mmCIF file of C-alpha atoms and ligand atoms in Angstrom:
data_model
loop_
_atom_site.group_PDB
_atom_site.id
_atom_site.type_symbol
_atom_site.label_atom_id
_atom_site.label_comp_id
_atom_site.label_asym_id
_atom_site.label_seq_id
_atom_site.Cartn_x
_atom_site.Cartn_y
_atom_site.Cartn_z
ATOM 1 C CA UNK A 188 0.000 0.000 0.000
ATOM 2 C CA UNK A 189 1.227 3.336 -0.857
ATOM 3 C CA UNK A 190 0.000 6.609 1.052
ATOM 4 C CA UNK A 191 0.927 9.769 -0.745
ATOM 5 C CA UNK A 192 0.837 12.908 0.868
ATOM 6 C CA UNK A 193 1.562 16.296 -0.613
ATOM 7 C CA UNK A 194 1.341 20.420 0.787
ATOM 8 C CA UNK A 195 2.823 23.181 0.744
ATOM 9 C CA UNK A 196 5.656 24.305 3.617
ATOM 10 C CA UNK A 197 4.496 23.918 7.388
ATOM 11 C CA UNK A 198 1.675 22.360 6.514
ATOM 12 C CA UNK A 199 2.216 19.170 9.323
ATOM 13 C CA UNK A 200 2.104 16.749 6.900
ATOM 14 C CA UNK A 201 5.636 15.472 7.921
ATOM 15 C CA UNK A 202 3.989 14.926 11.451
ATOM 16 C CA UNK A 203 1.153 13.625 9.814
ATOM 17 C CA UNK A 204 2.589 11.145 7.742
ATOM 18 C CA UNK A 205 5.428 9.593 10.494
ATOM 19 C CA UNK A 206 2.190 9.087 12.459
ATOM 20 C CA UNK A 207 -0.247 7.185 9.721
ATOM 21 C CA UNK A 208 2.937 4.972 8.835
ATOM 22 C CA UNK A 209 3.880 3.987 12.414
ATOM 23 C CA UNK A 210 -0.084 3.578 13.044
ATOM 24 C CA UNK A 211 -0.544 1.382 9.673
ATOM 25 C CA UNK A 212 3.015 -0.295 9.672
ATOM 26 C CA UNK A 213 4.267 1.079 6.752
ATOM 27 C CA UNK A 214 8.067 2.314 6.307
ATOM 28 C CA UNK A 215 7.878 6.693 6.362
ATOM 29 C CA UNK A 216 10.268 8.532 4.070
ATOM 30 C CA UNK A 217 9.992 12.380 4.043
ATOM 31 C CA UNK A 218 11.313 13.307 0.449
ATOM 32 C CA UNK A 219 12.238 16.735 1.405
ATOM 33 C CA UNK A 220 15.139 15.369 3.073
ATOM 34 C CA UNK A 221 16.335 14.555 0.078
ATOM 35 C CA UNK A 222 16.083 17.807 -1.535
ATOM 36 C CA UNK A 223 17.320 19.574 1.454
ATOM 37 C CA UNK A 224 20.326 17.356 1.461
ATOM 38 C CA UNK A 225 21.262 18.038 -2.142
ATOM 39 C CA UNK A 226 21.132 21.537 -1.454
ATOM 40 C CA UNK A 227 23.514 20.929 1.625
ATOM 41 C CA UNK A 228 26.211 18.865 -0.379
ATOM 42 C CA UNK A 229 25.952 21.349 -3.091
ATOM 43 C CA UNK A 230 27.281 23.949 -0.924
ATOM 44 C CA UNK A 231 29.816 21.675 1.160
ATOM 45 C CA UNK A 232 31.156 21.521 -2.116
ATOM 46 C CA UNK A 233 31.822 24.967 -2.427
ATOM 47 C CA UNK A 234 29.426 25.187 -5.268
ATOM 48 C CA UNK A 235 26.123 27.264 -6.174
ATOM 49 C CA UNK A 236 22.337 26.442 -5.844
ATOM 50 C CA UNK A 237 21.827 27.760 -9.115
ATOM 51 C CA UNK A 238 24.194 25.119 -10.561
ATOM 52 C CA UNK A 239 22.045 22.090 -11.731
ATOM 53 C CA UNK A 240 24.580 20.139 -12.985
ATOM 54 C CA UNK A 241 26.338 19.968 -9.853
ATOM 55 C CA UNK A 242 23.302 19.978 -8.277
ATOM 56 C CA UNK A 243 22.172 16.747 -10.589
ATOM 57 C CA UNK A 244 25.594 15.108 -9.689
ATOM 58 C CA UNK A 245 25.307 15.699 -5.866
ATOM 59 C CA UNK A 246 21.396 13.948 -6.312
ATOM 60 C CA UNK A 247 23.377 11.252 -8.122
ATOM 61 C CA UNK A 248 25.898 10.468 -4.875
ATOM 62 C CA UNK A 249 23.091 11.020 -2.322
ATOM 63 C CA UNK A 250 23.802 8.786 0.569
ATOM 64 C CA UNK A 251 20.482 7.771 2.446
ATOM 65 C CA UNK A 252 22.260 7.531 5.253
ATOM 66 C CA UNK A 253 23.106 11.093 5.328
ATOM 67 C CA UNK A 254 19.614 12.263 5.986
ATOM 68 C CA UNK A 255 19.760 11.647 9.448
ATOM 69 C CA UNK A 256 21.682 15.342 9.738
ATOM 70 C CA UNK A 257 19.837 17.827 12.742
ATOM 71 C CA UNK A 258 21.937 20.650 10.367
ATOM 72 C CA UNK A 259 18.547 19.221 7.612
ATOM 73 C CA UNK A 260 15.481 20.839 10.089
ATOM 74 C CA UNK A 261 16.442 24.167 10.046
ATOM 75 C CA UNK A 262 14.206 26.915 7.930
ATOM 76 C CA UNK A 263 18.072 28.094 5.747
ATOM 77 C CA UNK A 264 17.572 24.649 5.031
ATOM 78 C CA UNK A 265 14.314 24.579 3.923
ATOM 79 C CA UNK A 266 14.610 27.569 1.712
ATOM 80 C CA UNK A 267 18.049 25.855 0.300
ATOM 81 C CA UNK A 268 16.284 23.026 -0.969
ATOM 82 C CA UNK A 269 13.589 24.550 -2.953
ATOM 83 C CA UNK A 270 16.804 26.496 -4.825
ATOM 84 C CA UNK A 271 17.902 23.120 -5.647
ATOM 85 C CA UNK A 272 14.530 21.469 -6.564
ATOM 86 C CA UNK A 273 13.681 23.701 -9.338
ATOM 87 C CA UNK A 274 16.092 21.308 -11.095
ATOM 88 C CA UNK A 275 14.858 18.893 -13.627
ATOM 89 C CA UNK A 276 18.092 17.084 -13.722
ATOM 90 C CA UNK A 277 17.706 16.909 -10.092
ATOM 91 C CA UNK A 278 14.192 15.656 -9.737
ATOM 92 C CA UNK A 279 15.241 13.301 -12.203
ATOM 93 C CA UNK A 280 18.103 12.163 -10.225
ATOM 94 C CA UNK A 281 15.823 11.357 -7.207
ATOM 95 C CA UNK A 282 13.199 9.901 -8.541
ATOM 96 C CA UNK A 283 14.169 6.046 -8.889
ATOM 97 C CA UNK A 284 15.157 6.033 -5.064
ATOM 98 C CA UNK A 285 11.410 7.326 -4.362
ATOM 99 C CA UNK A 286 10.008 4.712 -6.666
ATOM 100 C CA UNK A 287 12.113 1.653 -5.179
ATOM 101 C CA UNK A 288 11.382 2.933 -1.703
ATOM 102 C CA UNK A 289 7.762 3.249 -2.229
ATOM 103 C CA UNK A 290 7.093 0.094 -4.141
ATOM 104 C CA UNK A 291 9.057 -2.429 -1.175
ATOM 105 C CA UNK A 292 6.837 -3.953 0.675
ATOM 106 C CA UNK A 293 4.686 -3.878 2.793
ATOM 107 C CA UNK A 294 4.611 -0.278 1.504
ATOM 108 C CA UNK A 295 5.190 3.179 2.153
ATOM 109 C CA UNK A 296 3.807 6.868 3.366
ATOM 110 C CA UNK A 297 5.543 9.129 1.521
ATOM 111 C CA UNK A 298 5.432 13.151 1.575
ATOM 112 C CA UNK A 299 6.405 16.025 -0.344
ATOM 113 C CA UNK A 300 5.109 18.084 -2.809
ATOM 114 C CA UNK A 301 5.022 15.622 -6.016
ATOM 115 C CA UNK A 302 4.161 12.423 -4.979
ATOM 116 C CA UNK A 303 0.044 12.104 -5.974
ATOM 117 C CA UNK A 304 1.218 13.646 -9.287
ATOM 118 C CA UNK A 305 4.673 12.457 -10.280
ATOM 119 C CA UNK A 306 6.643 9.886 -7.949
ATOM 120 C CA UNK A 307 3.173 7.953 -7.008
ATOM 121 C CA UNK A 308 0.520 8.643 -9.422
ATOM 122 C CA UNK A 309 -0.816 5.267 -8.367
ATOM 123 C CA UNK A 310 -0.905 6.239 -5.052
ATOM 124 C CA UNK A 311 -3.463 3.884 -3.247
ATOM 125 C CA UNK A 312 -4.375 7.016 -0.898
ATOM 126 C CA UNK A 313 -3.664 10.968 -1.823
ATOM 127 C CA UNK A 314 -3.506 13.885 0.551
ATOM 128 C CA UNK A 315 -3.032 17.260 0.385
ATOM 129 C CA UNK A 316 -2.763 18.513 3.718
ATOM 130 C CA UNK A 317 -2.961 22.598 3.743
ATOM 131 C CA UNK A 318 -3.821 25.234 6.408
ATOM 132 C CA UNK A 319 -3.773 28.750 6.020
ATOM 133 C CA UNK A 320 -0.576 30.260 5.600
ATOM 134 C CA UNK A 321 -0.909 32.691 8.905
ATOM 135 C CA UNK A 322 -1.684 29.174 10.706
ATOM 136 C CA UNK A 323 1.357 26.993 9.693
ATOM 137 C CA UNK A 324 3.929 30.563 9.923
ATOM 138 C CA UNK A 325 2.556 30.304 13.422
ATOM 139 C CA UNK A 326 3.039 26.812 13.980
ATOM 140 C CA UNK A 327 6.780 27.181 11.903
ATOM 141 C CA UNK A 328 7.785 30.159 14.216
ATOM 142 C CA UNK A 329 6.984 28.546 17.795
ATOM 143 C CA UNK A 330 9.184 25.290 16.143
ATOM 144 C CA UNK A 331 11.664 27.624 15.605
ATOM 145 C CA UNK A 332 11.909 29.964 18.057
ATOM 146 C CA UNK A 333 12.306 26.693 20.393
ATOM 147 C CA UNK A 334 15.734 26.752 19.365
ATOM 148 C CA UNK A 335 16.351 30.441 18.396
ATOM 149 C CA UNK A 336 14.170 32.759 20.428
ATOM 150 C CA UNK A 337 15.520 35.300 18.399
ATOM 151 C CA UNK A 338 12.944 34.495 14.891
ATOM 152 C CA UNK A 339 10.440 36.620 13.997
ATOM 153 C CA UNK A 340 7.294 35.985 12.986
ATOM 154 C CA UNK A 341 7.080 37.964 9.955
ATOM 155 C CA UNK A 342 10.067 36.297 8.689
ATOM 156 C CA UNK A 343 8.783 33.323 8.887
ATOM 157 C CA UNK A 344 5.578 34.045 7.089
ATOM 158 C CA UNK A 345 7.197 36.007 4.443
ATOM 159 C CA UNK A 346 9.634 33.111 3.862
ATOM 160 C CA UNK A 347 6.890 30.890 3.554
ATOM 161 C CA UNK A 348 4.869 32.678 0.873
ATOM 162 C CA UNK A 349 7.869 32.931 -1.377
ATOM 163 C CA UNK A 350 8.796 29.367 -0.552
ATOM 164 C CA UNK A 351 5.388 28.174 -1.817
ATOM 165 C CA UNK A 352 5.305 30.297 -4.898
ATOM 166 C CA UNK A 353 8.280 28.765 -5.659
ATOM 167 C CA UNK A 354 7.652 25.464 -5.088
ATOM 168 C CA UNK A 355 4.025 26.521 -7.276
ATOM 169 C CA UNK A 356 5.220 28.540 -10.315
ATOM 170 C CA UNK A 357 8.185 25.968 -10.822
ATOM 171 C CA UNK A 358 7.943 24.226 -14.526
ATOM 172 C CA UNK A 359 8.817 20.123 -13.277
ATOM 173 C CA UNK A 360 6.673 18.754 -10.927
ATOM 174 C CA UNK A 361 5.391 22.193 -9.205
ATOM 175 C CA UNK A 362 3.472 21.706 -6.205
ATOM 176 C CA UNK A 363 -0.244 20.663 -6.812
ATOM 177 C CA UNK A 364 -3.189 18.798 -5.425
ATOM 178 C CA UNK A 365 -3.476 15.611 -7.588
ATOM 179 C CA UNK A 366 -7.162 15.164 -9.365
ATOM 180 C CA UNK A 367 -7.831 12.305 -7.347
ATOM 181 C CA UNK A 368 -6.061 13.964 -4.192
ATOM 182 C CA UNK A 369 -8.157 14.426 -0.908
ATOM 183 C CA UNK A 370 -8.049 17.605 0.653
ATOM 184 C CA UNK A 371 -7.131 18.078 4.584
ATOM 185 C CA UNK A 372 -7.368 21.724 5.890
ATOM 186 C CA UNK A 373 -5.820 21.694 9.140
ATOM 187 C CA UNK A 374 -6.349 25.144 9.460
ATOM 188 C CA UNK A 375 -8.438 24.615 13.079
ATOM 189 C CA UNK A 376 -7.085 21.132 13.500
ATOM 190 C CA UNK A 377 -4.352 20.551 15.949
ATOM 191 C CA UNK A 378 -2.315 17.899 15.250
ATOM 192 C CA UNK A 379 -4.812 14.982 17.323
ATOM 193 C CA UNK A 380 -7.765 16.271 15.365
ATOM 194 C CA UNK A 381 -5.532 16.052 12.013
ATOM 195 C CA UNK A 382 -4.530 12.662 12.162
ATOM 196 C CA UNK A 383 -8.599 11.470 13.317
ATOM 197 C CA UNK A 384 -9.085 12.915 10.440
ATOM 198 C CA UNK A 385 -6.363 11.779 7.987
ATOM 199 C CA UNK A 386 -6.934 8.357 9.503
ATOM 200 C CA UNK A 387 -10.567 8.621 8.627
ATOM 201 C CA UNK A 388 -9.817 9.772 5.137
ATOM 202 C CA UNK A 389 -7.767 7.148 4.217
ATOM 203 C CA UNK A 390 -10.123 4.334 5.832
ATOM 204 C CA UNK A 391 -13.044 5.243 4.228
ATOM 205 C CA UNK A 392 -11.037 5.655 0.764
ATOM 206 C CA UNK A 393 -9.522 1.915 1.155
ATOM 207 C CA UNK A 394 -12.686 0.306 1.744
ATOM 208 C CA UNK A 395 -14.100 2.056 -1.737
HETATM 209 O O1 CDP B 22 8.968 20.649 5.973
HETATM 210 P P1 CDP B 22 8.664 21.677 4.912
HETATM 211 O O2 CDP B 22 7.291 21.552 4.376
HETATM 212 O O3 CDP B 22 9.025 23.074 5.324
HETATM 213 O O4 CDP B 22 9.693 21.396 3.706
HETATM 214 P P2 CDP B 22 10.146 20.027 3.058
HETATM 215 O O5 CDP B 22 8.982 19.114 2.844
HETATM 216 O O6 CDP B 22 11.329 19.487 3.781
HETATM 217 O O7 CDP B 22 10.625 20.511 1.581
HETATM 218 C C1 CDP B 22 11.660 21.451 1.399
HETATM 219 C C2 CDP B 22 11.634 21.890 -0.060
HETATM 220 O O8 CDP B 22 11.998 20.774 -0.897
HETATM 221 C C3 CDP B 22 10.271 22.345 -0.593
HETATM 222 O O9 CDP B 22 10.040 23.722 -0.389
HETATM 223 C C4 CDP B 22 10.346 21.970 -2.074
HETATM 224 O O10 CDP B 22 10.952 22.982 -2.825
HETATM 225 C C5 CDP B 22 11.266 20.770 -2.110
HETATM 226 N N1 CDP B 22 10.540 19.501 -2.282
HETATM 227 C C6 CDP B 22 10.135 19.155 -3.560
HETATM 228 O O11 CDP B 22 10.327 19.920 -4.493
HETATM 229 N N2 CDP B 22 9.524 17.968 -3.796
HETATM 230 C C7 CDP B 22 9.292 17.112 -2.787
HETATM 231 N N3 CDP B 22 8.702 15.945 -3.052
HETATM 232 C C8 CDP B 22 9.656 17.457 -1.473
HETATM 233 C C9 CDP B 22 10.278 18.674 -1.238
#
């Protein structure tokens, strides 16, 4: 079974899906990992974002193994990895480990921005899990501002807005809500009351 769920930054679908995959036994992989580690070799490297063949190459080498990096949460990392993802070459590059990660069994939750509509259009579930952007800036800055009491607010909302028009206007595989995607507002939904829901949402959409 394969659980794809897409949204746009701050959203809580990471939460989200860890939670449905532990609850349904299914292995978890949070694709924007991937793209936020590209973006961090890239510039271990001494190179630019801008550069997609490097970029492309650096995709190439990932090693999974390399995810596991704190230096990955952070919001410079965030914004990093959208440089890098506006990349064909390097959308390209990680799109077979996706694939083969989603398609071992028992199966896979998988989230990002692309997966109902290019890495898993045959998805067995699709969610798009969005709140309004005010909502998740709020939720963004008080994960944040655990660590750095020094973020602002306003910062954090204005990086999100151009973060999602990014991730929107790109020409590969821009952000979208799949035609057969479900959508989840959690707009007034705290993180309990979103996964009731998801869980809900994907029950009733199994036993169709
Ligand atoms: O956790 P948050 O929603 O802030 O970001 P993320 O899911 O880690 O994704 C970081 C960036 O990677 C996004 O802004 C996208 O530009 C890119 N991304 C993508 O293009 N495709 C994916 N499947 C996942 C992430």
């Amino acid at each position: 079974m394969i659980i794809a769920i897409d949204g746009p930054a701050a959203s809580g679908k990471g939460t989200l899906a860890r939670r449905i995959a532990e609850h349904l036994g299914l292995a978890y992989l949070d694709t924007g990992l991937l793209y936020r580690a590209v973006a961090r070799d890239v510039s271990a490297a001494g190179g630019e974002l801008s550069d997609e063949v490097l970029a492309a190459t650096m995709a190439r080498k990932l090693d999974p193994a390399s995810l596991d990096d704190a230096a990955l949460r952070g919001a410079r990392a965030g914004e990093a990895a959208s440089m890098v993802a506006r990349h064909p070459q390097v959308r390209q590059a990680l799109l077979e480990y996706q694939r083969t990660f989603a398609g071992r069994p028992p199966g896979a939750v998988l989230d990002g921005r692309d997966i109902g509509t290019v890495v898993c259009p045959d998805a067995d579930v699709k969610l798009f899990v969005t709140a309004a952007v005010e909502v998740r800036a709020r939720r963004r800055h008080a994960e944040l501002s655990a660590k750095d009491p020094n973020v602002r607010y306003d910062d954090v909302l204005e990086e999100l807005r151009q973060r999602d028009a990014r991730d929107m206007a790109r020409t590969d595989a821009p952000m979208r809500q799949a035609d057969d995607a479900i959508l989840l507002d959690t707009t007034d939904l705290d993180i309990e009351a979103a996964f009731e829901a998801a869980v809900g949402l994907i029950k009733r959409k199994i036993s169709q």
